[in-house]
Amino acid sequence: MHISFLLHNGYAIGGTVRTTYNLARCLAEHHDVEVVSVFRSRDRPVFDPGPRVRLRHLVDTRAVRDPASLGAEHTRPAQVFPEADGKYPMYSALTDRLIGEHLATTEADVVVGTRPGLNTHIARQTRRGPVRLGQEHLTLATHSRRLKLVLRSVYPRLDALTTVTEADAADYRRMMRLPGVRVEAVPNSVPAPGVSPADGSSKWVVAAGLAPAKRYDLLIRAFAKVVAERPDWRLRIYGGGRERPGLRALIDELGLYNHVFLMGPTHPIESEWPKGSIAAVTSSLESFGMTIVEAMRCGLPVVATDCPHGPAEIIRSGVDGHLVPMGDEGAVAGALLDLINDDALRRRMGRAALADSERFDPARIGARYESMMRELASKGSRGLHRTRASLLSGAYAVKDALAGVGPGALQGGRTA
C-alpha cells in the first residue's frame, strides 16, 4: 500500500510527531510511506522518521518573520481548517489550498490525519478512492463544544477513526453517532530504548513533563511526606515551561531544595529513566500516557493517578505499578513509600513493567494499523458510505441551524 500521513509540523518536538514517525517507520518496512508536513520550521526534523519514510512539506516557515512574506493568500483566514482547533492561527487560505491540492491529487491508498483540523481536511478534500483515516491523539472530552459540533459534521465522511484509549473510543461511539465509520482504539507505540533497563537500586523517583495537567505541585507535596520518612530518596522532574517558576517556589517553601530537582527539558529522555527506580505521574488528565509507557519500557514501576483516560489502560495496579485516586497527595506518598520501603517488590514490579510494556512496541501497533488499513482498502468502492455521510452531515447542519447554532458559532473556541 501507499500510505500518506498528514502532519501539522513534522520538524517540531511533540508527542504526535514522535508517535507518527514510530508508526510510519514500522509500516515503511513493507509499504510505501510518506509524511506530508504542512509546515517546516527547521532544517532537520527533531525526530528521525527513518530512512524509508519520505518527508516533505507544504509551507516553509524557516525564515519567516512576517506571515505576509508568504504572500497575500497567507494573510487571509482558513475556511477549511476549523477555527475551533487550537492550531488555527497558523493556518490560512494558503494552507487550505495547498492541503486541498495535495489531497485532490494524492496517489495514496490510505491517507491519515493526525489532529482534528487535518482530519477535517481529509474528510472534506480527499479525492475519491483512498481510505480516509483520522487519528485522535487528544480526547473527545477535552475538545470544546464548538469543535465537537464541527467534527460531528465532518467525521461521518471518514472511513475510520482511531483513538489512543478504549475509553475515548467508547465516548466517540456513544456521543458522536458515526454510522459506517470504524472507530477503534489503538494505543501509541513506544520503541524499546537503546539503554539498559533500571535495576531498581538507585534512590531516585523520576517524572517528566511540566504541562499544567501533570500536577507536579501535587507530586512535590506528596514527596515532602516521602522525605519525612525516607530522606535518603530524591526526585527528578524533567521538562520546561511556564510551570517551572511556581514549582521552584513550592520546592523552596517546603524546604525540599536538597530533595527535588527540576532538571529542565532533556532530549532524548530515554537515557534518564533508568537512572531512577520509580516513575511518578500525578496528572489530572492524560489522553494516553506516553511517559508511563516510556518509563515502563525502561524497567520502572509507575505510581500514577487514576485520571482519565490512559493510566488505567496501561498500568496493572499492584503488578507493574500503582494507581491511586486523583488529587490525593497522601495516596501518592503512600504508594511511593510502598515501593521505596520494599526492595524486592520494587524490583519485581520493575521486571513486570518491562515485560508488560512490550505490547506497545511499534511492530505490534504497526501490525494492528496494517491489518485495519488492508481491511478498509479491500472493501473497494466506498461510494454508498460517502453518500450517506454527506446526507448525515447535511442533517446535522440543519439540526444545528434549528437549534440556533450557525456556521459562525461553530468557528469559535479552542481545543483544551
XYZ file of C-alpha atoms in Angstrom:
416
model
C 0.000 0.000 0.000
C 0.924 3.633 -0.464
C 0.232 5.304 2.903
C 0.324 9.087 3.364
C 0.308 10.805 6.755
C -0.715 14.473 7.065
C 1.080 16.120 9.995
C 0.994 19.678 11.365
C 4.775 20.131 11.699
C 6.971 17.093 11.271
C 10.072 19.128 12.112
C 8.990 20.106 15.640
C 9.050 18.447 19.058
C 5.813 16.796 20.127
C 4.224 13.538 21.134
C 2.126 13.335 17.962
C 5.209 13.818 15.784
C 7.126 11.136 17.643
C 4.351 8.543 17.595
C 3.580 9.268 13.928
C 7.192 8.617 12.995
C 7.252 5.437 15.097
C 4.241 4.131 13.163
C 5.428 5.372 9.760
C 8.855 3.793 10.214
C 7.276 0.448 11.080
C 4.803 0.489 8.176
C 7.587 1.502 5.779
C 9.194 -1.898 6.227
C 6.502 -3.349 3.937
C 4.739 -0.355 2.354
C 5.390 2.905 0.510
C 5.063 5.551 3.250
C 5.268 9.332 3.163
C 4.720 12.037 5.756
C 3.406 15.339 4.436
C 4.169 18.096 6.919
C 2.023 21.205 6.486
C 4.785 23.366 7.971
C 8.564 23.139 8.023
C 10.213 25.101 10.826
C 13.710 23.541 10.908
C 16.355 22.331 8.506
C 16.192 18.862 10.025
C 13.382 17.158 11.934
C 13.947 16.738 15.666
C 12.763 13.119 15.487
C 14.058 10.748 12.825
C 11.280 9.422 10.560
C 13.573 6.649 9.336
C 15.400 6.088 6.036
C 12.416 4.523 4.235
C 9.898 7.250 5.072
C 9.693 10.192 2.665
C 9.200 13.537 4.423
C 8.065 16.611 2.527
C 6.420 19.887 3.447
C 3.856 22.299 2.016
C 4.814 25.612 3.686
C 8.376 26.567 4.620
C 8.435 28.870 7.655
C 12.139 28.629 8.479
C 12.966 32.218 7.540
C 9.524 33.738 8.053
C 9.178 36.629 10.490
C 6.065 38.189 8.994
C 3.234 35.961 7.679
C 2.709 38.452 4.861
C 6.077 37.403 3.452
C 4.417 34.144 2.391
C 2.068 36.131 0.160
C -1.327 37.749 0.416
C -3.017 34.346 0.429
C -1.448 33.538 3.791
C -2.930 36.688 5.335
C -6.478 35.528 4.637
C -8.147 33.217 7.169
C -8.552 29.489 6.606
C -12.026 28.285 5.669
C -11.498 24.509 5.719
C -9.259 24.131 8.775
C -11.675 24.690 11.712
C -11.168 27.737 13.888
C -12.026 25.643 16.948
C -8.778 23.675 16.516
C -6.096 25.277 18.689
C -3.600 25.485 15.788
C -5.974 27.618 13.710
C -3.908 30.873 13.952
C -1.157 29.211 11.912
C -3.492 28.195 9.072
C -4.763 30.334 6.217
C -6.253 30.389 2.745
C -2.781 29.330 1.553
C -2.739 26.176 3.663
C -6.350 25.441 2.664
C -5.312 25.494 -0.978
C -2.054 23.560 -0.625
C -3.562 20.838 1.547
C -6.561 20.617 -0.779
C -4.344 20.269 -3.848
C -2.323 17.547 -2.138
C -5.413 15.551 -1.149
C -7.086 16.002 -4.529
C -4.091 14.585 -6.404
C -2.604 12.069 -3.953
C -1.914 8.588 -5.293
C -2.080 7.095 -1.806
C -4.237 4.098 -0.977
C -4.641 5.381 2.591
C -4.482 8.966 3.880
C -4.068 9.500 7.615
C -4.831 12.710 9.518
C -3.196 13.347 12.877
C -5.263 16.119 14.523
C -8.874 17.347 14.289
C -8.192 20.163 11.833
C -6.260 17.910 9.467
C -8.860 15.161 9.803
C -11.359 17.790 8.642
C -9.270 18.418 5.525
C -9.030 14.698 4.829
C -12.763 14.181 5.288
C -13.710 17.079 3.025
C -10.999 17.262 0.383
C -9.553 13.800 -0.305
C -10.282 12.551 -3.796
C -12.484 9.516 -4.324
C -10.633 6.261 -3.833
C -8.212 6.414 -0.876
C -9.190 5.192 2.574
C -9.700 8.197 4.851
C -8.377 7.509 8.342
C -8.439 10.096 11.118
C -6.365 9.810 14.280
C -7.302 11.471 17.572
C -4.298 11.984 19.841
C -6.240 14.013 22.426
C -9.688 13.085 23.754
C -13.244 13.955 22.855
C -13.791 15.218 26.414
C -11.082 17.870 26.044
C -12.440 19.268 22.778
C -14.560 22.386 23.029
C -18.275 22.132 22.306
C -17.784 24.063 19.085
C -15.068 21.728 17.869
C -17.255 18.729 18.689
C -20.016 20.196 16.516
C -17.581 20.716 13.640
C -16.267 17.163 13.935
C -19.753 15.730 14.146
C -20.471 17.224 10.744
C -17.270 16.030 9.027
C -16.208 12.808 10.746
C -19.042 10.784 9.115
C -17.066 11.229 5.866
C -14.101 9.300 7.295
C -13.780 5.563 6.816
C -12.147 5.006 10.194
C -11.231 6.922 13.319
C -8.637 5.778 15.835
C -8.276 6.888 19.440
C -5.433 6.080 21.809
C -7.641 4.609 24.565
C -10.679 2.346 24.727
C -12.394 4.883 26.990
C -12.141 7.590 24.337
C -13.299 5.231 21.582
C -16.374 4.471 23.695
C -17.050 8.206 24.021
C -16.907 8.657 20.240
C -19.219 5.724 19.596
C -21.724 6.905 22.202
C -21.701 10.660 21.642
C -20.786 11.300 18.004
C -23.004 8.793 16.150
C -20.786 7.908 13.197
C -22.617 5.148 11.270
C -20.346 3.282 8.888
C -17.192 4.772 10.430
C -14.938 2.199 12.070
C -13.969 3.592 15.492
C -11.093 1.673 17.026
C -8.733 2.222 19.938
C -5.068 1.737 19.003
C -2.534 2.971 21.574
C 0.546 4.958 20.743
C 3.708 2.968 20.201
C 6.953 3.327 22.119
C 10.085 1.604 20.806
C 12.438 -0.299 23.047
C 15.002 2.202 24.376
C 18.609 1.779 23.413
C 19.679 1.721 27.062
C 19.911 -0.954 29.736
C 16.826 -1.124 31.968
C 16.857 0.168 35.518
C 17.995 -2.327 38.159
C 15.949 -0.780 40.968
C 18.958 0.073 43.110
C 19.058 3.858 42.774
C 17.206 6.073 45.255
C 15.591 8.330 42.689
C 11.996 8.886 41.630
C 11.693 10.281 38.094
C 8.936 12.314 36.419
C 8.792 14.086 33.063
C 6.786 16.925 31.524
C 5.727 20.256 33.027
C 2.308 20.771 31.464
C -0.318 22.099 33.922
C -2.325 18.870 33.711
C 0.683 16.931 35.048
C 0.008 18.414 38.510
C 3.574 18.173 39.720
C 2.661 20.534 42.533
C 0.759 17.528 43.916
C 3.784 15.271 43.397
C 6.102 17.706 45.194
C 3.746 17.953 48.181
C 3.463 14.171 48.258
C 7.229 13.838 48.088
C 7.553 16.038 51.169
C 5.727 13.242 53.024
C 8.104 10.691 51.488
C 11.166 12.677 52.595
C 9.848 12.859 56.139
C 10.154 9.064 56.329
C 12.908 8.381 53.781
C 15.203 11.412 53.483
C 17.695 9.305 51.512
C 15.414 9.366 48.423
C 15.217 12.169 45.844
C 13.001 13.273 42.956
C 13.967 14.493 39.487
C 11.407 16.258 37.277
C 12.310 16.781 33.607
C 10.769 19.388 31.330
C 10.442 23.107 30.766
C 7.668 25.649 30.521
C 5.679 28.169 32.464
C 5.054 25.777 35.369
C 8.711 25.800 36.374
C 8.829 29.051 38.465
C 5.806 28.038 40.528
C 7.230 24.596 41.183
C 10.581 26.101 42.150
C 8.845 28.364 44.657
C 6.946 25.391 46.109
C 10.156 23.382 46.480
C 11.748 26.259 48.398
C 8.628 26.771 50.510
C 8.642 23.114 51.581
C 12.404 23.060 52.158
C 12.921 20.365 49.529
C 15.779 22.053 47.647
C 18.082 19.123 48.508
C 15.498 16.505 47.540
C 13.520 17.713 44.500
C 15.376 18.797 41.356
C 13.915 20.494 38.274
C 16.150 19.163 35.527
C 14.893 21.201 32.567
C 13.997 19.817 29.132
C 16.032 16.796 28.032
C 16.081 15.139 24.617
C 16.185 12.252 24.290
C 14.593 11.396 27.623
C 15.149 7.634 27.272
C 18.567 7.716 28.903
C 17.216 9.462 32.004
C 14.541 6.954 33.035
C 16.957 4.131 34.003
C 18.733 6.497 36.409
C 15.669 6.150 38.616
C 13.949 3.203 40.285
C 10.362 4.517 40.305
C 8.416 6.775 37.921
C 5.651 9.100 39.085
C 2.748 10.578 37.102
C 0.255 12.723 39.051
C -1.825 14.072 36.168
C -5.407 15.292 36.294
C -5.780 14.264 32.651
C -3.863 12.014 30.251
C -5.082 11.498 26.706
C -2.813 8.432 26.660
C 0.245 8.410 28.917
C 3.408 8.262 26.818
C 5.670 8.947 29.805
C 4.114 5.997 31.641
C 4.967 3.616 28.808
C 8.428 5.155 28.317
C 9.249 4.590 31.979
C 7.905 1.028 31.921
C 9.943 0.238 28.807
C 12.999 1.197 30.875
C 12.018 -1.168 33.688
C 10.472 1.298 36.138
C 7.267 0.607 38.065
C 4.963 3.637 37.842
C 2.909 5.335 40.530
C 0.146 7.199 38.703
C -3.115 8.921 39.492
C -6.138 7.120 38.065
C -7.132 10.038 35.856
C -8.969 9.997 32.517
C -8.133 8.321 30.169
C -4.899 6.437 29.788
C -3.248 5.255 33.040
C -5.793 2.555 33.911
C -5.404 1.061 30.420
C -1.608 0.905 30.774
C -0.856 0.056 34.415
C -1.902 -3.177 36.111
C -2.150 -1.820 39.625
C -0.276 -3.968 42.092
C 1.565 -5.782 39.297
C 3.673 -3.258 37.348
C 2.817 -0.108 39.300
C 0.226 1.553 41.499
C -2.884 3.539 40.550
C -4.041 5.980 43.218
C -7.029 8.347 43.473
C -6.633 11.564 41.526
C -5.626 14.582 43.621
C -4.779 12.569 46.749
C -1.251 13.509 47.798
C -1.391 11.140 50.778
C -2.184 8.224 48.473
C 0.659 9.230 46.122
C 3.098 9.356 49.037
C 1.845 6.025 50.372
C 2.255 4.291 47.002
C 5.759 5.686 46.582
C 6.748 4.582 50.091
C 5.313 1.125 49.424
C 7.878 0.701 46.635
C 10.667 2.612 48.361
C 10.470 0.513 51.531
C 10.322 -2.865 49.777
C 13.325 -3.530 47.549
C 12.054 -6.917 46.383
C 8.624 -5.532 45.456
C 10.180 -2.618 43.577
C 12.412 -4.885 41.517
C 9.607 -7.391 40.865
C 7.261 -4.648 39.654
C 10.060 -3.197 37.531
C 10.527 -6.533 35.767
C 6.763 -6.787 35.242
C 6.674 -3.255 33.821
C 9.411 -4.145 31.358
C 7.538 -7.242 30.172
C 4.050 -5.701 30.104
C 5.157 -2.646 28.131
C 6.220 -4.800 25.174
C 2.604 -4.666 23.983
C 3.283 -1.055 22.952
C 6.191 -1.970 20.688
C 5.898 -0.296 17.256
C 5.886 -3.682 15.499
C 2.752 -4.719 17.384
C 0.981 -1.387 16.957
C 2.032 -1.225 13.301
C 0.580 -4.689 12.686
C -2.776 -3.550 14.055
C -2.811 -0.500 11.788
C -1.693 -2.560 8.801
C -4.496 -5.069 9.337
C -7.091 -2.322 9.651
C -5.832 -0.485 6.572
C -5.862 -3.669 4.471
C -9.414 -4.484 5.546
C -10.632 -0.983 4.740
C -8.818 -0.871 1.393
C -10.150 -4.290 0.393
C -13.742 -3.100 0.644
C -13.360 -1.387 -2.705
C -15.850 1.341 -3.556
C -16.993 3.450 -0.635
C -19.486 5.453 -2.646
C -22.527 4.398 -0.610
C -20.790 5.281 2.642
C -19.702 8.672 1.283
C -23.217 9.438 0.039
C -24.704 8.533 3.394
C -22.026 10.587 5.143
C -22.871 13.657 3.048
C -26.547 13.262 3.880
C -25.763 12.826 7.569
C -23.540 15.909 7.571
C -26.337 17.888 5.966
C -28.825 16.624 8.526
C -26.548 17.678 11.393
C -26.148 21.134 9.810
C -29.947 21.549 9.590
C -30.385 20.361 13.179
C -27.741 22.786 14.420
C -29.315 25.642 12.450
C -32.722 24.911 14.001
C -31.058 24.918 17.410
C -29.574 28.323 16.678
C -26.029 27.063 16.173
C -24.975 28.561 12.867
C -21.720 28.154 10.950
C -20.300 31.285 12.587
C -20.925 29.892 16.043
C -19.083 26.702 15.166
C -15.975 28.655 14.273
C -15.220 29.908 17.799
C -13.425 28.336 20.724
C -10.289 26.267 21.091
C -9.401 22.738 21.939
C -8.395 22.141 25.505
